[in-house]
């Protein structure tokens, strides 16, 4: 339990940095680069991201789980790492060749597309899954925090006008590459050389593909919307959606911390037969995930007009419509994230995970095709919300006979209602004050109200032994 708390502290600290970073960079970047340049960067990043996915396949979950299963045997763990990473390098070479063909024959902005190749290199060097499997979060988090702060400083120094979009690209992608390179320095502490054959490498393909299909399905409704906007609408609309996504990612940051920490721990529990203990953690995590996502989601909605004025400036007014739709989806993402990382993947129920995201992708693409030309970025946001509702609902229904989530759902609903009431109260505050002061007052009122209700409710749950 102590390690879990420490790992959560490290991850939450990093996720808070991720939350705070946009508070510094988003207002600056929005005004300096403008929606069209941001849309250009986002459009080509969305494309190269697909090539990167075919390098990692399902490694973030598969590698994490496999290392967690074998971390108590250094020899077996080393061989597992070496064979999995060899597969990753082979795929990196193949995808690099294909991406070069894309640059030469299809990319309109060849300079931007070429710079995005830095991202592919960083994916080829990505071994975060290994350290997550070992539950070595302190190393990865402290490294990421340092790189994140460095990238913010570089952006503020070197990105000064619209023509600096390429400098911005180099800083963003270069910082990611540097963070991956650093991890290799520490690898010798954990890994010893173990001989292996090509057969040992190839055995990872099939199980990896099973976990990769959900990854690509999820990417369809995370990235395809941006690409469809770029093709069927304008790069300005892509910029609107991308900027909205940065704010709506805030609730997911804390949820990501929980999932990242609990996946290897849940896998270790399952491998050692501690099923009942894993169920206890599952139910607690679900309650905390819904509580955190409700507080942050409805909190942001309650001040969305002020945030838009402060952070984005002229040209981004449409984010006021997009943000509330996108941010509600984070509640469903939070629920699905916990179910996936603490039950489906550790228990190797990959088929349920696969079917849920397939359904989500189908609904997402269908909604996008129907709405994107008429409603542009708003239509894509609706498609993302529908997809997340489908995914969370299917996963919950599919495991109902094995895991009773009714209790978790029942005790979580009051926290959603708490968020809604908080939102109504905060939105009703209309004072003739400076916009910054008004925002501070709204945040204080909202945080105080939600926090007090949560503490009273949590005390009640503890007394009744429901958590």
GROMACS .gro file of N, CA and C in nm, residues 35 229 233-234 236-241 243-244 304-305 308-309 312-326 371-381:
model
  126
   35UNK      N    1  -0.471   3.021  -3.456
   35UNK     CA    2  -0.540   2.892  -3.475
   35UNK      C    3  -0.495   2.814  -3.598
  229UNK      N    4  -1.147   1.694  -3.987
  229UNK     CA    5  -1.165   1.840  -3.987
  229UNK      C    6  -1.069   1.905  -4.086
  233UNK      N    7  -1.309   2.035  -4.343
  233UNK     CA    8  -1.334   2.170  -4.294
  233UNK      C    9  -1.209   2.255  -4.317
  234UNK      N   10  -1.160   2.319  -4.212
  234UNK     CA   11  -1.042   2.405  -4.225
  234UNK      C   12  -0.942   2.375  -4.114
  236UNK      N   13  -0.821   2.594  -3.929
  236UNK     CA   14  -0.863   2.678  -3.817
  236UNK      C   15  -0.954   2.600  -3.724
  237UNK      N   16  -1.047   2.521  -3.783
  237UNK     CA   17  -1.135   2.437  -3.701
  237UNK      C   18  -1.055   2.329  -3.628
  238UNK      N   19  -0.949   2.280  -3.692
  238UNK     CA   20  -0.860   2.184  -3.624
  238UNK      C   21  -0.796   2.251  -3.504
  239UNK      N   22  -0.753   2.376  -3.522
  239UNK     CA   23  -0.691   2.451  -3.413
  239UNK      C   24  -0.788   2.474  -3.298
  240UNK      N   25  -0.916   2.501  -3.331
  240UNK     CA   26  -1.020   2.519  -3.228
  240UNK      C   27  -1.036   2.390  -3.148
  241UNK      N   28  -1.044   2.278  -3.218
  241UNK     CA   29  -1.063   2.149  -3.151
  241UNK      C   30  -0.939   2.112  -3.069
  243UNK      N   31  -0.715   2.314  -2.934
  243UNK     CA   32  -0.705   2.400  -2.816
  243UNK      C   33  -0.807   2.358  -2.709
  244UNK      N   34  -0.926   2.322  -2.752
  244UNK     CA   35  -1.029   2.275  -2.659
  244UNK      C   36  -0.984   2.146  -2.592
  304UNK      N   37  -1.607   2.839  -1.825
  304UNK     CA   38  -1.553   2.820  -1.960
  304UNK      C   39  -1.540   2.951  -2.036
  305UNK      N   40  -1.637   3.044  -2.019
  305UNK     CA   41  -1.629   3.171  -2.093
  305UNK      C   42  -1.508   3.253  -2.049
  308UNK      N   43  -1.180   3.087  -2.173
  308UNK     CA   44  -1.160   3.109  -2.316
  308UNK      C   45  -1.102   3.247  -2.343
  309UNK      N   46  -1.155   3.349  -2.273
  309UNK     CA   47  -1.105   3.485  -2.293
  309UNK      C   48  -0.960   3.499  -2.247
  312UNK      N   49  -0.719   3.184  -2.465
  312UNK     CA   50  -0.710   3.172  -2.611
  312UNK      C   51  -0.713   3.305  -2.684
  313UNK      N   52  -0.792   3.399  -2.638
  313UNK     CA   53  -0.796   3.528  -2.704
  313UNK      C   54  -0.879   3.527  -2.831
  314UNK      N   55  -0.865   3.632  -2.915
  314UNK     CA   56  -0.944   3.645  -3.037
  314UNK      C   57  -0.923   3.528  -3.133
  315UNK      N   58  -1.031   3.485  -3.197
  315UNK     CA   59  -1.025   3.376  -3.295
  315UNK      C   60  -1.059   3.240  -3.238
  316UNK      N   61  -1.066   3.229  -3.105
  316UNK     CA   62  -1.093   3.099  -3.041
  316UNK      C   63  -1.228   3.097  -2.968
  317UNK      N   64  -1.318   3.190  -3.004
  317UNK     CA   65  -1.446   3.200  -2.933
  317UNK      C   66  -1.528   3.070  -2.940
  318UNK      N   67  -1.510   2.994  -3.045
  318UNK     CA   68  -1.590   2.873  -3.063
  318UNK      C   69  -1.555   2.764  -2.961
  319UNK      N   70  -1.440   2.777  -2.895
  319UNK     CA   71  -1.404   2.678  -2.793
  319UNK      C   72  -1.508   2.675  -2.679
  320UNK      N   73  -1.582   2.784  -2.662
  320UNK     CA   74  -1.687   2.789  -2.559
  320UNK      C   75  -1.793   2.682  -2.586
  321UNK      N   76  -1.817   2.650  -2.713
  321UNK     CA   77  -1.914   2.547  -2.749
  321UNK      C   78  -1.852   2.406  -2.743
  322UNK      N   79  -1.726   2.397  -2.779
  322UNK     CA   80  -1.662   2.265  -2.791
  322UNK      C   81  -1.621   2.208  -2.654
  323UNK      N   82  -1.566   2.291  -2.567
  323UNK     CA   83  -1.513   2.244  -2.439
  323UNK      C   84  -1.616   2.170  -2.353
  324UNK      N   85  -1.737   2.224  -2.331
  324UNK     CA   86  -1.833   2.151  -2.246
  324UNK      C   87  -1.868   2.013  -2.298
  325UNK      N   88  -1.877   1.998  -2.429
  325UNK     CA   89  -1.911   1.867  -2.487
  325UNK      C   90  -1.797   1.769  -2.465
  326UNK      N   91  -1.675   1.814  -2.494
  326UNK     CA   92  -1.559   1.726  -2.478
  326UNK      C   93  -1.535   1.688  -2.332
  371UNK      N   94  -2.194   1.472  -3.891
  371UNK     CA   95  -2.198   1.605  -3.832
  371UNK      C   96  -2.084   1.699  -3.869
  372UNK      N   97  -1.969   1.645  -3.912
  372UNK     CA   98  -1.849   1.728  -3.924
  372UNK      C   99  -1.864   1.842  -4.025
  373UNK      N  100  -1.929   1.819  -4.140
  373UNK     CA  101  -1.940   1.925  -4.241
  373UNK      C  102  -2.036   2.035  -4.199
  374UNK      N  103  -2.138   1.997  -4.120
  374UNK     CA  104  -2.237   2.095  -4.077
  374UNK      C  105  -2.195   2.169  -3.950
  375UNK      N  106  -2.137   2.096  -3.855
  375UNK     CA  107  -2.105   2.155  -3.725
  375UNK      C  108  -1.954   2.166  -3.698
  376UNK      N  109  -1.872   2.114  -3.790
  376UNK     CA  110  -1.726   2.125  -3.779
  376UNK      C  111  -1.674   2.072  -3.645
  377UNK      N  112  -1.599   2.153  -3.568
  377UNK     CA  113  -1.536   2.104  -3.445
  377UNK      C  114  -1.639   2.061  -3.340
  378UNK      N  115  -1.756   2.124  -3.339
  378UNK     CA  116  -1.862   2.084  -3.246
  378UNK      C  117  -1.910   1.943  -3.279
  379UNK      N  118  -1.922   1.912  -3.408
  379UNK     CA  119  -1.963   1.779  -3.450
  379UNK      C  120  -1.864   1.672  -3.408
  380UNK      N  121  -1.734   1.702  -3.421
  380UNK     CA  122  -1.629   1.607  -3.380
  380UNK      C  123  -1.633   1.586  -3.229
  381UNK      N  124  -1.660   1.692  -3.153
  381UNK     CA  125  -1.670   1.680  -3.007
  381UNK      C  126  -1.787   1.589  -2.968
   0.00000   0.00000   0.00000
